[in-house]
């Protein structure tokens, strides 16, 4: 209990062989917590009579301790003896209680007399609309242009006298221009519009994580802070009267606990968009147990559907091995039976439609989204209002520059931020024979969409998969068989080649100069291997 002393919490030490004392300590602790809103700890001094399962014999490793335990009366016997000695009951009544309890166990009856036999049906969740749906990537996620413009303006309004910090004021001014169509839509604006449109359509939105109100990289600013008095204002919670809830909570540095809670929350609220965002995607390391035991396998093991979304900032910017990789390979290795979705959106329009698709489709599968860092403000990573209004989530984004398909002899496939490095290199070197496509959904793998894109290029000779991650990480090992299947359908007997970092024990190097050298090489290799 020494850890409780750190926070100054009262510690109640109580003998586990004294049920009345345990009962009193419990009531006292609860009263204390409710009265003072402070932590309190009960230290019940007790023991384990049996081994850790019915076949285990604990005396094999603890002989002296279990010699004492075997001769020590059980808590029940000690308490019954006290009651008999006090005249509360006699030995025959004690025997009747024991026999009735054993009979109830043998007959499958209730042994807890206060057990609720009829649950409160008002708490039931009707999952019927979400059952039995086949996987489909597509759904109508469009929103009328006028609706987006009106919402964009509303989300930029602050109360009278509310003083916004200077840089935040610039963000709000820019978003007003975006809503008017005078400026391209960036990531933060598109994401916020996705939440707003879902709320307008009747879906609650809940976001938790270590810095979600502002966003780790200051792109979101869903919570505004008054520079005069420190009060806060949340535009998304003030779209209209009687709107569904918009909740956004900055959480403790406790990834496992928070993600586990949000998983449970999402399994009870199928109509809501429930999001956990890591401060950096790497920090999901701290909740791997929740990912393995619940998120990726809960449907298979228990038949529990869950629409939880995980936003994991990912991308190699030279920030070192703890701030580069959300460990894409781990999630892909856990993929089977259409259990989860793994997406790597690279444009604001993509994140807009991806988030809306997660709720609007009747399918309820966890969504693992590898979101960007530097792309939040990249000059090329922008979209138009029309792409939000009329577009959809693209599992594969084809070539974006104009070209003659017959001139293309090399195809580079990639996911994530590296696309923009490849695009800038190709434009700078005026390479006309290479097309670049993005696979934005790595699972379920979009086989048909990739087949269709590759079939546009009849004269292909070389196909390259390019990734920023080391060879033993990222998508290469887990997804190359899907890519090769698409190449098998091509008439030119194509071979898939890797371009990326060498295999590494760590996700990234720790020196900026080394990072830049590696990044330049993998981009150049993609056009020359």
Coordinates of C-alpha atoms in Angstrom, one line a residue, residues 23-452:
X23 CA -18.0 -4.8 5.9
X24 CA -17.4 -1.8 8.2
X25 CA -14.1 -0.8 6.4
X26 CA -15.9 -1.0 3.0
X27 CA -18.7 1.3 4.1
X28 CA -16.3 3.7 5.7
X29 CA -14.2 3.8 2.5
X30 CA -17.2 4.4 0.3
X31 CA -18.5 7.1 2.6
X32 CA -15.1 8.8 2.5
X33 CA -14.8 8.7 -1.3
X34 CA -18.4 10.0 -1.8
X35 CA -17.9 12.8 0.8
X36 CA -14.4 14.0 0.0
X37 CA -14.1 12.9 -3.7
X38 CA -10.6 11.4 -2.8
X39 CA -9.0 8.1 -3.2
X40 CA -9.0 5.6 -0.3
X41 CA -7.5 2.1 -0.1
X42 CA -8.6 -1.0 1.7
X43 CA -5.8 -3.4 2.7
X44 CA -7.5 -6.7 3.5
X45 CA -5.0 -9.0 5.1
X46 CA -6.0 -12.5 4.0
X47 CA -4.7 -15.6 2.3
X48 CA -5.5 -18.1 -0.5
X49 CA -6.5 -21.5 0.7
X50 CA -6.3 -23.3 -2.6
X51 CA -3.8 -23.3 -5.5
X52 CA -4.4 -21.2 -8.6
X53 CA -6.6 -24.0 -10.1
X54 CA -8.4 -27.1 -8.8
X55 CA -5.5 -29.4 -9.8
X56 CA -2.8 -27.3 -8.3
X57 CA -1.1 -28.3 -5.0
X58 CA 0.4 -25.1 -3.5
X59 CA 2.4 -26.9 -0.8
X60 CA 4.8 -28.0 -3.6
X61 CA 6.4 -24.6 -3.5
X62 CA 5.1 -23.1 -0.2
X63 CA 5.2 -26.1 2.3
X64 CA 5.5 -24.2 5.6
X65 CA 2.8 -21.6 4.7
X66 CA 0.3 -24.3 3.7
X67 CA 1.0 -26.4 6.8
X68 CA -0.4 -23.4 8.7
X69 CA -3.3 -22.7 6.3
X70 CA -4.5 -26.4 6.4
X71 CA -4.9 -26.2 10.2
X72 CA -6.4 -22.8 10.1
X73 CA -10.2 -22.7 10.2
X74 CA -12.0 -21.1 7.2
X75 CA -13.4 -17.6 7.5
X76 CA -16.9 -19.1 7.3
X77 CA -16.3 -21.5 10.1
X78 CA -14.7 -18.8 12.3
X79 CA -17.7 -16.5 11.8
X80 CA -20.2 -19.2 12.3
X81 CA -18.5 -20.1 15.6
X82 CA -18.7 -16.4 16.7
X83 CA -22.4 -16.3 16.0
X84 CA -23.1 -19.5 17.9
X85 CA -21.0 -18.3 20.9
X86 CA -22.9 -15.0 20.8
X87 CA -26.2 -16.9 20.8
X88 CA -27.3 -15.5 17.4
X89 CA -27.8 -19.0 16.0
X90 CA -27.2 -22.6 17.1
X91 CA -25.1 -25.3 15.5
X92 CA -28.1 -26.9 13.8
X93 CA -29.0 -23.7 12.1
X94 CA -25.5 -23.4 10.9
X95 CA -25.7 -26.9 9.4
X96 CA -29.0 -26.1 7.6
X97 CA -27.3 -23.0 6.0
X98 CA -24.4 -25.1 4.8
X99 CA -26.6 -27.9 3.4
X100 CA -29.0 -25.5 1.6
X101 CA -26.1 -23.7 0.0
X102 CA -24.6 -27.0 -1.2
X103 CA -28.0 -28.2 -2.5
X104 CA -28.5 -24.9 -4.4
X105 CA -25.1 -25.4 -6.1
X106 CA -25.9 -29.0 -7.0
X107 CA -29.3 -28.0 -8.4
X108 CA -28.1 -25.0 -10.3
X109 CA -30.0 -22.6 -8.1
X110 CA -29.2 -19.0 -7.0
X111 CA -26.8 -18.8 -4.1
X112 CA -26.8 -15.0 -4.0
X113 CA -30.1 -14.1 -2.6
X114 CA -29.9 -10.5 -3.7
X115 CA -29.1 -11.4 -7.3
X116 CA -31.1 -9.4 -9.8
X117 CA -33.1 -12.1 -11.7
X118 CA -34.8 -9.7 -14.1
X119 CA -32.4 -7.1 -15.6
X120 CA -33.5 -3.5 -16.4
X121 CA -34.6 -3.7 -20.0
X122 CA -34.2 0.0 -20.4
X123 CA -30.4 -0.6 -20.4
X124 CA -30.6 -3.1 -23.3
X125 CA -29.0 -2.2 -26.6
X126 CA -30.6 -3.5 -29.8
X127 CA -27.8 -4.8 -32.0
X128 CA -30.2 -6.4 -34.5
X129 CA -29.6 -3.7 -37.2
X130 CA -25.8 -4.4 -37.1
X131 CA -25.9 -8.2 -37.4
X132 CA -25.3 -10.4 -40.4
X133 CA -23.8 -7.8 -42.8
X134 CA -21.3 -8.8 -45.4
X135 CA -18.1 -6.8 -45.7
X136 CA -18.4 -3.9 -48.2
X137 CA -15.9 -1.0 -48.5
X138 CA -18.4 1.4 -50.0
X139 CA -21.1 3.6 -48.5
X140 CA -22.7 6.9 -49.3
X141 CA -20.9 9.4 -47.1
X142 CA -21.7 12.5 -49.1
X143 CA -23.0 15.7 -47.5
X144 CA -24.6 18.6 -49.4
X145 CA -22.2 21.4 -50.1
X146 CA -24.5 24.0 -48.5
X147 CA -24.7 21.9 -45.4
X148 CA -20.9 21.7 -45.1
X149 CA -20.5 25.5 -45.7
X150 CA -23.1 26.3 -43.1
X151 CA -21.6 23.9 -40.6
X152 CA -18.1 25.2 -41.2
X153 CA -19.2 28.7 -40.4
X154 CA -21.1 27.6 -37.3
X155 CA -18.0 25.7 -35.9
X156 CA -16.0 28.9 -36.1
X157 CA -18.3 31.0 -34.0
X158 CA -17.3 31.8 -30.4
X159 CA -19.3 33.4 -27.6
X160 CA -19.3 37.1 -27.2
X161 CA -16.3 38.3 -25.2
X162 CA -14.5 34.9 -25.5
X163 CA -10.8 35.7 -26.2
X164 CA -9.1 33.1 -28.3
X165 CA -5.3 32.7 -28.4
X166 CA -3.5 34.4 -31.4
X167 CA -2.5 31.2 -33.3
X168 CA -5.9 29.6 -32.6
X169 CA -7.6 32.7 -34.0
X170 CA -5.6 32.3 -37.2
X171 CA -6.8 28.6 -37.4
X172 CA -10.4 29.8 -37.0
X173 CA -10.0 32.5 -39.7
X174 CA -8.5 29.9 -42.1
X175 CA -11.4 27.6 -41.5
X176 CA -13.9 30.3 -42.3
X177 CA -12.1 30.7 -45.6
X178 CA -12.2 27.0 -46.2
X179 CA -15.9 26.9 -45.5
X180 CA -16.4 29.7 -48.1
X181 CA -14.4 27.7 -50.6
X182 CA -11.7 30.4 -50.7
X183 CA -9.0 28.1 -49.3
X184 CA -8.3 24.3 -49.6
X185 CA -9.6 22.1 -46.8
X186 CA -6.8 20.9 -44.5
X187 CA -6.9 17.8 -42.2
X188 CA -8.2 19.5 -39.1
X189 CA -11.1 21.1 -40.9
X190 CA -12.1 17.9 -42.6
X191 CA -11.9 15.9 -39.5
X192 CA -14.0 18.4 -37.5
X193 CA -16.6 18.6 -40.3
X194 CA -16.9 14.8 -40.2
X195 CA -17.8 15.0 -36.5
X196 CA -20.2 17.8 -37.0
X197 CA -22.1 16.2 -39.9
X198 CA -22.4 12.9 -37.9
X199 CA -23.8 14.9 -34.9
X200 CA -26.3 16.7 -37.3
X201 CA -27.4 13.2 -38.5
X202 CA -28.1 12.0 -35.0
X203 CA -24.9 10.2 -34.0
X204 CA -23.1 11.0 -30.7
X205 CA -19.3 11.4 -31.0
X206 CA -16.9 10.6 -28.2
X207 CA -13.1 11.2 -28.4
X208 CA -10.5 10.4 -25.7
X209 CA -6.8 10.5 -25.6
X210 CA -3.8 12.3 -24.1
X211 CA -4.1 15.5 -26.0
X212 CA -7.3 15.2 -28.1
X213 CA -8.9 18.6 -27.3
X214 CA -6.1 20.5 -29.1
X215 CA -4.6 17.5 -30.9
X216 CA -0.9 16.5 -30.3
X217 CA 0.2 18.5 -33.3
X218 CA -2.2 21.4 -32.7
X219 CA -4.4 20.6 -35.7
X220 CA -7.8 20.0 -34.1
X221 CA -8.6 22.7 -31.5
X222 CA -12.0 21.2 -30.8
X223 CA -11.8 22.7 -27.4
X224 CA -11.2 26.5 -27.3
X225 CA -9.7 28.2 -24.2
X226 CA -10.6 31.7 -23.1
X227 CA -7.4 33.7 -22.7
X228 CA -9.0 36.0 -20.0
X229 CA -10.5 33.5 -17.5
X230 CA -9.4 30.0 -18.6
X231 CA -12.9 28.9 -19.4
X232 CA -13.5 26.6 -22.3
X233 CA -15.9 26.4 -25.3
X234 CA -16.6 23.4 -27.5
X235 CA -18.2 24.4 -30.9
X236 CA -19.0 20.8 -31.8
X237 CA -21.1 20.6 -28.5
X238 CA -23.0 23.7 -29.5
X239 CA -24.2 23.0 -33.1
X240 CA -27.9 23.0 -32.2
X241 CA -30.3 22.5 -29.3
X242 CA -31.1 18.9 -28.3
X243 CA -28.2 17.6 -30.5
X244 CA -26.5 14.2 -29.7
X245 CA -23.6 14.5 -27.3
X246 CA -20.1 15.5 -28.4
X247 CA -17.7 14.4 -25.7
X248 CA -13.9 15.0 -25.9
X249 CA -11.7 14.2 -22.9
X250 CA -8.0 14.7 -22.4
X251 CA -7.0 11.5 -20.6
X252 CA -4.2 10.4 -18.3
X253 CA -0.9 8.9 -19.5
X254 CA -2.4 5.5 -19.2
X255 CA -3.0 4.0 -22.6
X256 CA -4.1 0.5 -21.5
X257 CA -6.7 1.7 -19.0
X258 CA -8.2 4.3 -21.3
X259 CA -8.3 2.1 -24.4
X260 CA -9.9 -0.7 -22.4
X261 CA -12.6 1.6 -21.2
X262 CA -13.3 2.9 -24.6
X263 CA -13.5 -0.6 -26.0
X264 CA -16.2 -1.4 -23.4
X265 CA -18.0 1.9 -24.1
X266 CA -18.0 1.1 -27.9
X267 CA -19.5 -2.3 -27.3
X268 CA -22.5 -0.8 -25.7
X269 CA -23.1 2.2 -28.1
X270 CA -23.3 1.0 -31.7
X271 CA -24.8 4.3 -32.9
X272 CA -22.0 6.5 -31.7
X273 CA -18.5 7.2 -33.1
X274 CA -16.2 6.3 -30.3
X275 CA -12.5 7.2 -30.8
X276 CA -9.3 6.7 -28.9
X277 CA -6.4 8.7 -30.2
X278 CA -2.8 7.9 -29.2
X279 CA -0.6 11.0 -28.5
X280 CA 1.9 9.3 -30.9
X281 CA 1.0 6.0 -32.5
X282 CA 4.0 4.4 -30.9
X283 CA 2.3 4.8 -27.5
X284 CA -0.2 2.1 -28.4
X285 CA 2.6 -0.2 -27.3
X286 CA 1.3 0.4 -23.7
X287 CA -2.1 -1.1 -24.5
X288 CA -1.1 -4.1 -26.6
X289 CA -2.9 -6.5 -24.2
X290 CA -6.2 -4.7 -24.9
X291 CA -5.6 -4.8 -28.7
X292 CA -4.7 -8.6 -28.7
X293 CA -7.3 -9.8 -26.2
X294 CA -10.3 -7.6 -27.0
X295 CA -10.2 -5.4 -30.1
X296 CA -8.9 -7.8 -32.7
X297 CA -10.4 -11.0 -31.3
X298 CA -13.5 -10.1 -29.3
X299 CA -15.9 -10.8 -32.1
X300 CA -14.4 -14.3 -32.8
X301 CA -14.2 -15.3 -29.1
X302 CA -17.4 -13.8 -27.7
X303 CA -19.5 -12.7 -30.6
X304 CA -19.3 -9.1 -29.4
X305 CA -19.4 -6.4 -32.1
X306 CA -17.5 -3.2 -31.6
X307 CA -17.1 -0.1 -33.8
X308 CA -14.3 1.5 -31.8
X309 CA -11.9 3.7 -33.8
X310 CA -8.2 4.1 -33.0
X311 CA -6.4 7.1 -34.4
X312 CA -2.6 6.4 -34.4
X313 CA -0.3 9.2 -35.6
X314 CA 2.3 7.5 -37.8
X315 CA 5.0 8.7 -40.1
X316 CA 8.8 9.0 -40.3
X317 CA 9.9 12.6 -39.7
X318 CA 13.2 11.9 -38.0
X319 CA 11.7 12.1 -34.5
X320 CA 13.4 8.8 -33.4
X321 CA 12.3 5.3 -32.6
X322 CA 9.6 6.2 -30.1
X323 CA 7.8 8.8 -32.2
X324 CA 7.7 7.4 -35.7
X325 CA 5.9 4.1 -36.0
X326 CA 2.5 3.0 -34.8
X327 CA 3.6 -0.6 -35.6
X328 CA 1.4 -1.2 -38.7
X329 CA 2.8 -4.7 -38.9
X330 CA 1.3 -5.7 -35.6
X331 CA -2.2 -4.9 -36.6
X332 CA -1.8 -6.5 -40.0
X333 CA -0.5 -9.7 -38.4
X334 CA -3.7 -9.8 -36.3
X335 CA -6.0 -9.4 -39.3
X336 CA -8.2 -12.4 -40.2
X337 CA -11.8 -13.2 -40.9
X338 CA -12.6 -9.5 -41.6
X339 CA -12.1 -8.8 -37.9
X340 CA -10.8 -5.2 -38.1
X341 CA -10.2 -2.5 -40.6
X342 CA -6.7 -1.0 -41.2
X343 CA -6.6 2.3 -43.1
X344 CA -3.9 4.8 -43.9
X345 CA -5.7 7.9 -45.1
X346 CA -3.5 10.5 -46.8
X347 CA -5.9 13.4 -47.7
X348 CA -8.5 15.4 -45.7
X349 CA -11.3 14.1 -47.9
X350 CA -10.2 10.5 -47.1
X351 CA -10.4 11.0 -43.3
X352 CA -13.7 12.8 -43.7
X353 CA -15.3 9.9 -45.6
X354 CA -13.5 7.2 -43.5
X355 CA -14.9 8.5 -40.2
X356 CA -18.4 9.0 -41.6
X357 CA -18.3 5.5 -43.2
X358 CA -17.4 4.0 -39.8
X359 CA -20.8 5.1 -38.4
X360 CA -23.1 5.2 -41.4
X361 CA -22.5 1.7 -42.5
X362 CA -24.4 -0.9 -40.5
X363 CA -21.1 -2.9 -40.2
X364 CA -19.5 -2.7 -36.8
X365 CA -15.8 -3.5 -36.9
X366 CA -12.9 -1.8 -35.1
X367 CA -11.1 0.7 -37.3
X368 CA -7.4 1.2 -36.9
X369 CA -6.4 4.4 -38.7
X370 CA -2.8 5.4 -39.2
X371 CA -3.1 9.2 -39.2
X372 CA -0.4 11.7 -40.2
X373 CA 1.8 14.2 -38.4
X374 CA 3.6 16.3 -41.0
X375 CA 0.7 15.9 -43.5
X376 CA -1.5 17.8 -41.2
X377 CA 0.0 21.0 -42.8
X378 CA 1.6 19.6 -46.0
X379 CA 0.9 21.9 -48.9
X380 CA -0.1 19.0 -51.1
X381 CA -2.2 17.1 -48.5
X382 CA -5.4 19.2 -49.0
X383 CA -8.8 18.6 -50.4
X384 CA -11.7 20.7 -51.8
X385 CA -15.2 21.1 -50.3
X386 CA -16.5 19.4 -53.4
X387 CA -14.5 16.2 -52.6
X388 CA -16.1 16.2 -49.2
X389 CA -19.6 16.8 -50.6
X390 CA -19.5 14.4 -53.6
X391 CA -16.7 12.0 -52.9
X392 CA -16.3 8.7 -50.9
X393 CA -13.6 6.8 -49.2
X394 CA -11.2 5.3 -51.8
X395 CA -9.5 2.1 -50.8
X396 CA -7.0 2.7 -53.6
X397 CA -6.2 6.2 -54.9
X398 CA -4.9 6.0 -58.5
X399 CA -2.4 8.2 -60.2
X400 CA -3.1 11.9 -59.6
X401 CA -1.0 13.5 -62.4
X402 CA -2.1 13.5 -66.0
X403 CA -0.2 10.8 -68.0
X404 CA -0.5 8.5 -71.0
X405 CA -1.2 5.0 -69.6
X406 CA 0.7 3.4 -72.4
X407 CA 3.8 5.3 -71.4
X408 CA 3.9 3.9 -67.9
X409 CA 6.4 1.1 -67.5
X410 CA 7.0 1.3 -63.7
X411 CA 4.3 1.3 -61.0
X412 CA 5.1 2.3 -57.4
X413 CA 2.6 1.2 -54.8
X414 CA 2.7 2.8 -51.3
X415 CA 0.7 3.8 -48.3
X416 CA 0.9 6.9 -46.1
X417 CA 3.2 9.9 -46.0
X418 CA 5.9 8.5 -48.3
X419 CA 3.5 9.1 -51.2
X420 CA 4.2 12.8 -51.1
X421 CA 8.0 12.3 -51.0
X422 CA 7.7 10.1 -54.1
X423 CA 5.4 12.5 -55.9
X424 CA 7.7 15.5 -55.3
X425 CA 10.8 13.5 -56.4
X426 CA 9.0 12.4 -59.6
X427 CA 7.9 15.9 -60.4
X428 CA 11.3 17.4 -59.7
X429 CA 13.0 14.9 -62.0
X430 CA 10.2 15.0 -64.6
X431 CA 9.8 11.2 -64.8
X432 CA 7.1 10.3 -67.3
X433 CA 7.3 6.5 -67.2
X434 CA 6.3 6.0 -63.5
X435 CA 2.8 5.9 -61.9
X436 CA 2.3 6.1 -58.2
X437 CA -0.8 4.7 -56.5
X438 CA -1.8 4.6 -52.8
X439 CA -3.3 1.7 -51.0
X440 CA -5.4 3.5 -48.4
X441 CA -7.0 0.4 -46.9
X442 CA -4.6 -2.5 -46.2
X443 CA -7.3 -4.7 -44.5
X444 CA -9.6 -6.0 -45.7
X445 CA -7.4 -5.8 -48.7
X446 CA -9.1 -4.1 -51.7
X447 CA -8.2 -6.8 -54.2
X448 CA -10.7 -5.8 -56.9
X449 CA -9.9 -2.1 -56.7
X450 CA -6.2 -2.7 -57.0
X451 CA -6.7 -5.1 -59.9
X452 CA -8.7 -2.5 -61.7

